[in-house]
Coordinates of C-alpha atoms and ligand atoms in Angstrom, one line a residue:
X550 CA 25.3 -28.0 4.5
X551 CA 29.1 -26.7 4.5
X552 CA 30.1 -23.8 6.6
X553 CA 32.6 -21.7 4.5
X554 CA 36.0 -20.9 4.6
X555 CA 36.4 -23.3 1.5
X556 CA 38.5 -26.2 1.5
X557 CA 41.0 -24.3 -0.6
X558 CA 40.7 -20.9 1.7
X559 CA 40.0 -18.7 -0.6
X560 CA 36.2 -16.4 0.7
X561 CA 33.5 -16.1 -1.9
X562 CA 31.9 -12.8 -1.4
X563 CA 28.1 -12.4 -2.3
X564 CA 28.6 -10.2 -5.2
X565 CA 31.1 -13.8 -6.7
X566 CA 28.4 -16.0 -5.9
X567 CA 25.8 -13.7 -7.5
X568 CA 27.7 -13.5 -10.7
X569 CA 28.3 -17.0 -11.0
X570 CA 24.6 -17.9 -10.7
X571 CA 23.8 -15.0 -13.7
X572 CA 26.5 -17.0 -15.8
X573 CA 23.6 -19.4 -16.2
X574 CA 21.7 -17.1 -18.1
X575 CA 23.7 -16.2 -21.2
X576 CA 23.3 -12.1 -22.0
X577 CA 22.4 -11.3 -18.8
X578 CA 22.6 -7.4 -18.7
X579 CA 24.0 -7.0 -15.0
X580 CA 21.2 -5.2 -14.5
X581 CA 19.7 -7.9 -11.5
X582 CA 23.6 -8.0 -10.1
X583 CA 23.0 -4.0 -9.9
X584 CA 19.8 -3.8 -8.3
X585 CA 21.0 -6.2 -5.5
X586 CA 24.1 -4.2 -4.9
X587 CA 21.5 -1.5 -4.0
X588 CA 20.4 -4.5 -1.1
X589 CA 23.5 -5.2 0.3
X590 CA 24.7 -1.4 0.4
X591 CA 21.6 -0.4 2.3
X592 CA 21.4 -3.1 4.4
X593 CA 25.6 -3.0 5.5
X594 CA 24.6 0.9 6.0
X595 CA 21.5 0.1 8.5
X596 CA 24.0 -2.2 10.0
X597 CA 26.4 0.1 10.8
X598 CA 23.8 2.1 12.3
X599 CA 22.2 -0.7 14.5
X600 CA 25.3 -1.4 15.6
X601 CA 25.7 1.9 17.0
X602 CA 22.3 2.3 18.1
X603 CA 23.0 2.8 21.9
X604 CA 25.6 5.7 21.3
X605 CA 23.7 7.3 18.7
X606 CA 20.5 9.0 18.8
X607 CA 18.3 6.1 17.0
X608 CA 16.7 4.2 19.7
X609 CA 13.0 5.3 20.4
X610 CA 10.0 6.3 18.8
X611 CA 10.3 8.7 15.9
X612 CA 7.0 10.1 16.8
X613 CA 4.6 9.1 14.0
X614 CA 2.3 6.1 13.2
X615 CA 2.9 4.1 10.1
X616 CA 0.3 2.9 7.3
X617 CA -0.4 -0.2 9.9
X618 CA -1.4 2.2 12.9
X619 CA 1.7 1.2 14.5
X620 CA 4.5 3.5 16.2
X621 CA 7.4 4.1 14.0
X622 CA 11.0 3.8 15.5
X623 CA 13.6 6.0 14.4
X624 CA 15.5 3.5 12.7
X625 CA 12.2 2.1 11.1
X626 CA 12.6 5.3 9.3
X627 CA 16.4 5.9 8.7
X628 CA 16.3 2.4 7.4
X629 CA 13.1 2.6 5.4
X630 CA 15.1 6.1 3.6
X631 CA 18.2 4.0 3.2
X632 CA 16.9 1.6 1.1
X633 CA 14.1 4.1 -0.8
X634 CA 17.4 6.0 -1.6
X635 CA 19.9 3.1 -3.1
X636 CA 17.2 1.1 -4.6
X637 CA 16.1 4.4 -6.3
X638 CA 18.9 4.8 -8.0
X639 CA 18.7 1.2 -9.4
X640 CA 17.3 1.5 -13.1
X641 CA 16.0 -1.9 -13.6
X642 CA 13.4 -1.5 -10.3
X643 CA 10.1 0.5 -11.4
X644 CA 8.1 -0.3 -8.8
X645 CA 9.3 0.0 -4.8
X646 CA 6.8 -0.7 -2.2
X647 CA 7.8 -1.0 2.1
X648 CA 6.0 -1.4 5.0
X649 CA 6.9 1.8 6.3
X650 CA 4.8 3.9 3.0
X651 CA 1.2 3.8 2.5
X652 CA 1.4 3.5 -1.1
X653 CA 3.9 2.0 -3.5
X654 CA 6.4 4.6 -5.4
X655 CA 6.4 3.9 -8.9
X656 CA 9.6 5.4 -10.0
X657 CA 9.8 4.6 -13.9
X658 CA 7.8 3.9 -16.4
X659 CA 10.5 2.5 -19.1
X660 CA 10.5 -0.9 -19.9
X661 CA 13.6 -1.7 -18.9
X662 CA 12.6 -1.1 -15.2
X663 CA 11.4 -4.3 -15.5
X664 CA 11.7 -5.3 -11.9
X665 CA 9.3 -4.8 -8.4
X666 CA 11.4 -4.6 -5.0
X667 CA 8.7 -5.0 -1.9
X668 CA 10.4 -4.8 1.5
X669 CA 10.2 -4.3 5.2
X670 CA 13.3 -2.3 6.3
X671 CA 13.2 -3.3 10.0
X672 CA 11.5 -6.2 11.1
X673 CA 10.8 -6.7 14.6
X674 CA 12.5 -3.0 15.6
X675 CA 10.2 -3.0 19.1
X676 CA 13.7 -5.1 19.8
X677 CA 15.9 -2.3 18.9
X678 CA 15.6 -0.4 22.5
X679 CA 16.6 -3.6 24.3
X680 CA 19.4 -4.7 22.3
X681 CA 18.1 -7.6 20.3
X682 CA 18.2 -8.7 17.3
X683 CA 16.3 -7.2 14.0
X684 CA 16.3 -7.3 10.4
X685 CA 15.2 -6.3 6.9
X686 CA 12.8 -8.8 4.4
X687 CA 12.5 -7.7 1.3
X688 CA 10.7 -10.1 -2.1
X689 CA 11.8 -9.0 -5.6
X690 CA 9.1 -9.7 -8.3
X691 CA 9.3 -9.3 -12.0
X692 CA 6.8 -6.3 -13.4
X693 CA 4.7 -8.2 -15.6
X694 CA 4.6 -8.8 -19.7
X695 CA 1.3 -7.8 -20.3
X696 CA 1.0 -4.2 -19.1
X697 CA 2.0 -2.4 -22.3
X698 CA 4.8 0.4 -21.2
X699 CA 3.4 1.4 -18.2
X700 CA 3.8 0.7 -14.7
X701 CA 0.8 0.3 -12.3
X702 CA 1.0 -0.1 -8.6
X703 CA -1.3 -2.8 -8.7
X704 CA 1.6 -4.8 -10.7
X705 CA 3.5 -5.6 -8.0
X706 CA 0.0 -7.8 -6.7
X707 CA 1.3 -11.2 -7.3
X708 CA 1.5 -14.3 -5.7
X709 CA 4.8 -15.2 -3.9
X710 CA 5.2 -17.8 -6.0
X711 CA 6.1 -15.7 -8.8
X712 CA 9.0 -13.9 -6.4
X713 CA 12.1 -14.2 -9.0
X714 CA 14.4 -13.9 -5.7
X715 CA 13.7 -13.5 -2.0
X716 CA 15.9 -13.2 1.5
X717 CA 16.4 -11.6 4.7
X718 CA 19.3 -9.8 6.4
X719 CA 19.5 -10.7 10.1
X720 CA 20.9 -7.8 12.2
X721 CA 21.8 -10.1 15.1
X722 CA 25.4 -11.3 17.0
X723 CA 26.7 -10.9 13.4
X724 CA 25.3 -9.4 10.5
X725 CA 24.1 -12.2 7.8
X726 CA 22.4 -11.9 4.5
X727 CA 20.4 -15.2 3.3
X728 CA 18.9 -15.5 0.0
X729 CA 17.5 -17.2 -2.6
X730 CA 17.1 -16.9 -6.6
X731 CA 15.5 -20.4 -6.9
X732 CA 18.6 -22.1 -6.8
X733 CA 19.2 -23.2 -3.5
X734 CA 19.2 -21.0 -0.4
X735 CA 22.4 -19.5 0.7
X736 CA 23.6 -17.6 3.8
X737 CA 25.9 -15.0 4.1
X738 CA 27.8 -13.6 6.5
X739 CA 29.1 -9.3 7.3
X740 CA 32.6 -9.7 7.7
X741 CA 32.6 -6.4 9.3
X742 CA 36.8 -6.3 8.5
X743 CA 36.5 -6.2 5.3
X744 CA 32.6 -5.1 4.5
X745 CA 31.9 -8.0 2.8
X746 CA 28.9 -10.3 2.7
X747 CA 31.0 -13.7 2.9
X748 CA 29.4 -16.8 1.7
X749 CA 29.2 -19.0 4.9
X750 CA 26.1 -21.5 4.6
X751 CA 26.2 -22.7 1.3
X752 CA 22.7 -24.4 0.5
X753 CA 20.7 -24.2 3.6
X754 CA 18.2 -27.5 4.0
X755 CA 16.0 -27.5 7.2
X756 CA 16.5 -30.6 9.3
X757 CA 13.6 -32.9 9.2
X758 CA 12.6 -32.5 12.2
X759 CA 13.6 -30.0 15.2
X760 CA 13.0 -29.3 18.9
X761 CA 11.3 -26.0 19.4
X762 CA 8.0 -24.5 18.3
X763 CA 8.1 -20.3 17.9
X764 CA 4.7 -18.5 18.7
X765 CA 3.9 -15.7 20.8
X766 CA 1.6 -18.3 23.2
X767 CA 0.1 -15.3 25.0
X768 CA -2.2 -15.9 22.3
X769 CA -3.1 -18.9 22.4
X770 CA -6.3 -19.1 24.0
X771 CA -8.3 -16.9 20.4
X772 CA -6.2 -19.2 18.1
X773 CA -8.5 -21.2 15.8
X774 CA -8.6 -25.0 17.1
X775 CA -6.5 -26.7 14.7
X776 CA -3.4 -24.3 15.6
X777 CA -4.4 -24.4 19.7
X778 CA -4.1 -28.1 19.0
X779 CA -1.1 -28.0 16.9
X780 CA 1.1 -26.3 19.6
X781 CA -0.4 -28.2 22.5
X782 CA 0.3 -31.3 20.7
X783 CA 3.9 -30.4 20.1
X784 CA 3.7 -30.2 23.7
X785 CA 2.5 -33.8 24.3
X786 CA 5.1 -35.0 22.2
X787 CA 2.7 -36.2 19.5
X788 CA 4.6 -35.0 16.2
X789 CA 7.6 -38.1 16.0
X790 CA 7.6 -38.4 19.8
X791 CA 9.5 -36.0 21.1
X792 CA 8.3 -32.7 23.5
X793 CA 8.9 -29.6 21.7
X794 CA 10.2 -26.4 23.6
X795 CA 9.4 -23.2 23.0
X796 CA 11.7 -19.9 21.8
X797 CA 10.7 -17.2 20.4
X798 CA 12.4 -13.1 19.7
X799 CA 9.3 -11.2 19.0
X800 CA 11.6 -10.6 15.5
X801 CA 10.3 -13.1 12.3
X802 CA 13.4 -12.8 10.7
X803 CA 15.4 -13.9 14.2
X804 CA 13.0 -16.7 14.5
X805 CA 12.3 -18.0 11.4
X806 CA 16.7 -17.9 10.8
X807 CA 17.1 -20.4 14.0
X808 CA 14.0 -22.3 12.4
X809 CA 16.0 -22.8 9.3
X810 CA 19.3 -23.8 10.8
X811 CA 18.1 -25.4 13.7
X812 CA 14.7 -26.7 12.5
X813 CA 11.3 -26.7 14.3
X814 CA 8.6 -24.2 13.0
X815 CA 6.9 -20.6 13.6
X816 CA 3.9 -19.5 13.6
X817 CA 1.7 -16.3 13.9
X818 CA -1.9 -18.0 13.6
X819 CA -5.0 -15.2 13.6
X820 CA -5.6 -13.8 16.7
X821 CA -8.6 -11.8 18.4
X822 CA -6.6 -8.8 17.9
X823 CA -5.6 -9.7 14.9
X824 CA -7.8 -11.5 13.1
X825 CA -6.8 -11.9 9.7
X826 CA -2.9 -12.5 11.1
X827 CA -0.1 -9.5 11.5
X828 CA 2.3 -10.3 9.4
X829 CA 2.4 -8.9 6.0
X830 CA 1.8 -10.8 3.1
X831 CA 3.9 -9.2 0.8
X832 CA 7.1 -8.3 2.1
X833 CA 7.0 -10.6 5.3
X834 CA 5.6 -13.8 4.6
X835 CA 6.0 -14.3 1.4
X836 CA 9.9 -13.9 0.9
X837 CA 9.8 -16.1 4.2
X838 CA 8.1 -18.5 2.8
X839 CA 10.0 -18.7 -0.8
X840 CA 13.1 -19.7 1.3
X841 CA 11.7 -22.0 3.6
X842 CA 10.1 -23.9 0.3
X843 CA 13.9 -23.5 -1.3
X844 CA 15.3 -25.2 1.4
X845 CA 13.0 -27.9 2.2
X846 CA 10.2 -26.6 4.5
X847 CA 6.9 -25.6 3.6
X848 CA 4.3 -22.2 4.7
X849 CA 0.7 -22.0 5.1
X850 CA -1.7 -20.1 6.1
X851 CA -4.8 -22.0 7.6
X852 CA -5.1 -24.9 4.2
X853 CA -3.4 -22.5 1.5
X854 CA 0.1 -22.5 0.2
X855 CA 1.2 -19.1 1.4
X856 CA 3.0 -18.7 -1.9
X857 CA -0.4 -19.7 -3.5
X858 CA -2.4 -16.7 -2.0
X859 CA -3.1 -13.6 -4.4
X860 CA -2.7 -10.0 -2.7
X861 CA -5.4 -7.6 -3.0
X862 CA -3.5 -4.7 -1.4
X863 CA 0.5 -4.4 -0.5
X864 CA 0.1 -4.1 3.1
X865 CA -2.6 -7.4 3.4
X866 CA -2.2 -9.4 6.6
X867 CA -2.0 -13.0 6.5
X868 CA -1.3 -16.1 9.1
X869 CA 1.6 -18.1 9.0
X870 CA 2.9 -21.4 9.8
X871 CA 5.9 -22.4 8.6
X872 CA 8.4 -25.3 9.0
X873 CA 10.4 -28.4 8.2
X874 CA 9.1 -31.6 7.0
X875 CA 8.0 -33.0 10.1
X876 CA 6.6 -30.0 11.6
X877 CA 4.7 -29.4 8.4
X878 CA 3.3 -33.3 8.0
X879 CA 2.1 -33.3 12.2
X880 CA 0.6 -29.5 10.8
X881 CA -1.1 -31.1 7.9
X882 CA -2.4 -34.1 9.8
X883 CA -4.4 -31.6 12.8
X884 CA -6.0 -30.0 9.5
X885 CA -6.8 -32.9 8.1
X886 CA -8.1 -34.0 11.6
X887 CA -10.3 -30.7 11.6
X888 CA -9.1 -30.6 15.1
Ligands
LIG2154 P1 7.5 -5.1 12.5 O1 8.5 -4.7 13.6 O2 8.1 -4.9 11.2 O3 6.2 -4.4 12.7 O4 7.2 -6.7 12.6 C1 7.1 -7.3 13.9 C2 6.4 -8.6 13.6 C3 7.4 -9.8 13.5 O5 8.7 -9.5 13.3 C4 7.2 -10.6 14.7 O6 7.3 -11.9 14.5 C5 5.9 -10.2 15.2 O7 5.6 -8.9 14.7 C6 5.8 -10.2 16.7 O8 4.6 -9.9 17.1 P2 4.1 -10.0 18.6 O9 4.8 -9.0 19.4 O10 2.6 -9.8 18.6 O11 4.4 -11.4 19.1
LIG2155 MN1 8.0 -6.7 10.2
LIG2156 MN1 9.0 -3.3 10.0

C-alpha cells in the first residue's frame, strides 16, 4: 500500500480517481460519477455537522424509534435527510432504501434510473454523545434487466455479490471516505482545507495476519460454540501462535477501518438478544464485506459467504465475521472442527 501525497506532489481528489476508473468503460454517461457526487456532498455535509456536534444542538435523542425498535439520535435523522435529499436529486438512482425508513422510496420509474443506493447514514451514532467516532455505509446495486420499465422495491433484494460499488465514510480523527467499484479498494481522505476527499490509501490489502480480535465479548457466553471457541482460541494463541488482544468502538465502520489497515478480524456472532445477528444485511454487512473481499479478507456468516446470502426484506439481520487471511483460515478451521 502507498500513502499519498504522490511522488511527484501533485493530490488526486476522489472525483480524479473516479473519472479515471469510468475511462475504462468507453461511453460511460457520467451518470455513476453524478450519483456519487451526491455521496461525497452528503457525507462532507454530515461531517461538518459531526464536527460541530458539541456546540450545536445535535447530540441526543431525537425522540422517536426507528423501523428497528431502536432510539433515533438527532443526527441519525439530519443525516438520514441529507443523503434522502442529494441522492434524490440524482437521476440515475430509482430506488433509495436506509436504515433510518421502514420502506424503500422508489423515486423513478424511467429506465434510465437504472441504479439502487441502500445505506445506513450513521453507523454506530450511540457514540456521537461521547465524542467518538461514527460513520455512514452505504452499497450501490444495479436495478435489474428483467423488470420491464418499472421499479419494484423488492429490486433492490439482491445478494451483495451483485453490489456494482460499495464503501464507508469514517467520521473519526479525520474524515475518510474508502471505496470500492471492484477495482481495488481505495481510501480517501477530508482535507477539511480544501473540502476535498484526497486520495491517501491507494489499494488497501489486509495484512495476513493481525493482533486484535473486535467483538462486543459481553456476549460471549449465548454465542454459538464454534464462535465462543473462535475468540477463546485467539486468546490461547492457537491461530499462527500469537495471543490476540481485543479492541473494539461499538461503531462497525470504526472497527472494521482499523481491521482493514491494521488487520485482525470483527465479529458480531448471534446473540440471545439477538438471535439472528444485529447488523443489517443490506446496507451494513454487505458493503462491508464487498471491501474486505476487494482487499484480501473474506465475511461469513456462520458457513455462508455473506456476499452469497439472498435478502428477503431490506432491513434483515445477519451475523458477521470478517477478516484477513489468517483470521479467516483459523475461522474456517473451528467450523470445520464443528467446535
Ligand atoms: P447503528 O448505530 O447504525 O444502529 O449501528 C450500531 C451497530 C454497529 O455499528 C456496531 O458494531 C454495533 O451496532 C454495536 O453493537 P453493540 O453495542 O451491541 O456491541
Ligand atoms: Mn449501523
Ligand atoms: Mn445507523
Amino acid at each position: 500500500m502507498s500513502t499519498k501525497p504522490h511522488a511527484d506532489n501533485t493530490i488526486i481528489t476522489f472525483e480524479q480517481h473516479n473519472l479515471l476508473e469510468t475511462q475504462r468503460y468507453p461511453g460511460s454517461s457520467g451518470a455513476f460519477a453524478w450519483l456519487l457526487s451526491g455521496i461525497t456532498l452528503a457525507t462532507k455535509i454530515i461531517a461538518a455537522k459531526v464536527r460541530r456536534a458539541g456546540l450545536s444542538d445535535v447530540m441526543g435523542e431525537a425522540g422517536a424509534v426507528n423501523v428497528q425498535g431502536e432510539n433515533q439520535q438527532k443526527l441519525d435523522v439530519f443525516s438520514n435527510n441529507v443523503l434522502l435529499h442529494y441522492l434524490g436529486l440524482r437521476e440515475s438512482i430509482g430506488i433509495l432504501a436506509s436504515e433510518e425508513n421502514e420502506t424503500p422510496l422508489v423515486l423513478k420509474q424511467e429506465a434510465e434510473a437504472k441504479y439502487i443506493v441502500v445505506f445506513d447514514p450513521l453507523d454506530g451514532s450511540s457514540n456521537i454523545d461521547v465524542n467518538a467516532p461514527v460513520g455512514t455505509t452505504f452499497s450501490i446495486l444495479r436495478r435489474p434487466h428483467d423488470v420491464g420499465d418499472r421499479h419494484d422495491q423488492n429490486d433492490l433484494l439482491q445478494s451483495g455479490r451483485h453490489q456494482i460499488a460499495a464503501g464507508y465514510v469514517l467520521y473519526g480523527s479525520s474524515t475518510m471516505l474508502v471505496y470500492s467499484a471492484g477495482a481495488g479498494v481505495h481510501g480517501f481522505t477530508l482535507d477539511p482545507a480544501i473540502g476535498a476527499y484526497v486520495l491517501s490509501h491507494e489499494n488497501i490489502r489486509m495484512p495476513t495476519q493481525g493482533k486484535w480480535y473486535s467483538v462486543n465479548e459481553a456476549h460471549i457466553e449465548s454465542f454459538p460454540p464454534t464462535y465462543r471457541n473462535y475468540v477463546e482460541g485467539l486468546r490461547r494463541g492457537e491461530c499462527g501462535s500469537k495471543r490476540y488482544a481485543s479492541r473494539y468502538i461499538g461503531a462497525m465502520v470504526a472497527d472494521v477501518h482499523r481491521m482493514l489497515l491494521k488487520g485482525g478480524v470483527f465479529l458480531y456472532p448471534p446473540t440471545i438478544d439477538n438471535p439472528a445477528g444485529k447488523l443489517r444485511l443490506m446496507y451494513e454487512a454487505n458493503p462491508i464485506a464487498y471491501l474486505v473481499e476487494h482487499a484480501g479478507g473474506r465475511a461469513m456468516c456462520g458457513d455462508q459467504r455473506i456476499l452469497d446470502i439472498r435478502p428477503e426484506s431490506i432491513h434483515q439481520r445477519t451475523a458477521m465475521i470478517c477478516g484477513g487471511p489468517m483470521e479467516m483460515d483459523f475461522y474456517e478451521k473451528c467450523l470445520g472442527a464443528g467446535r
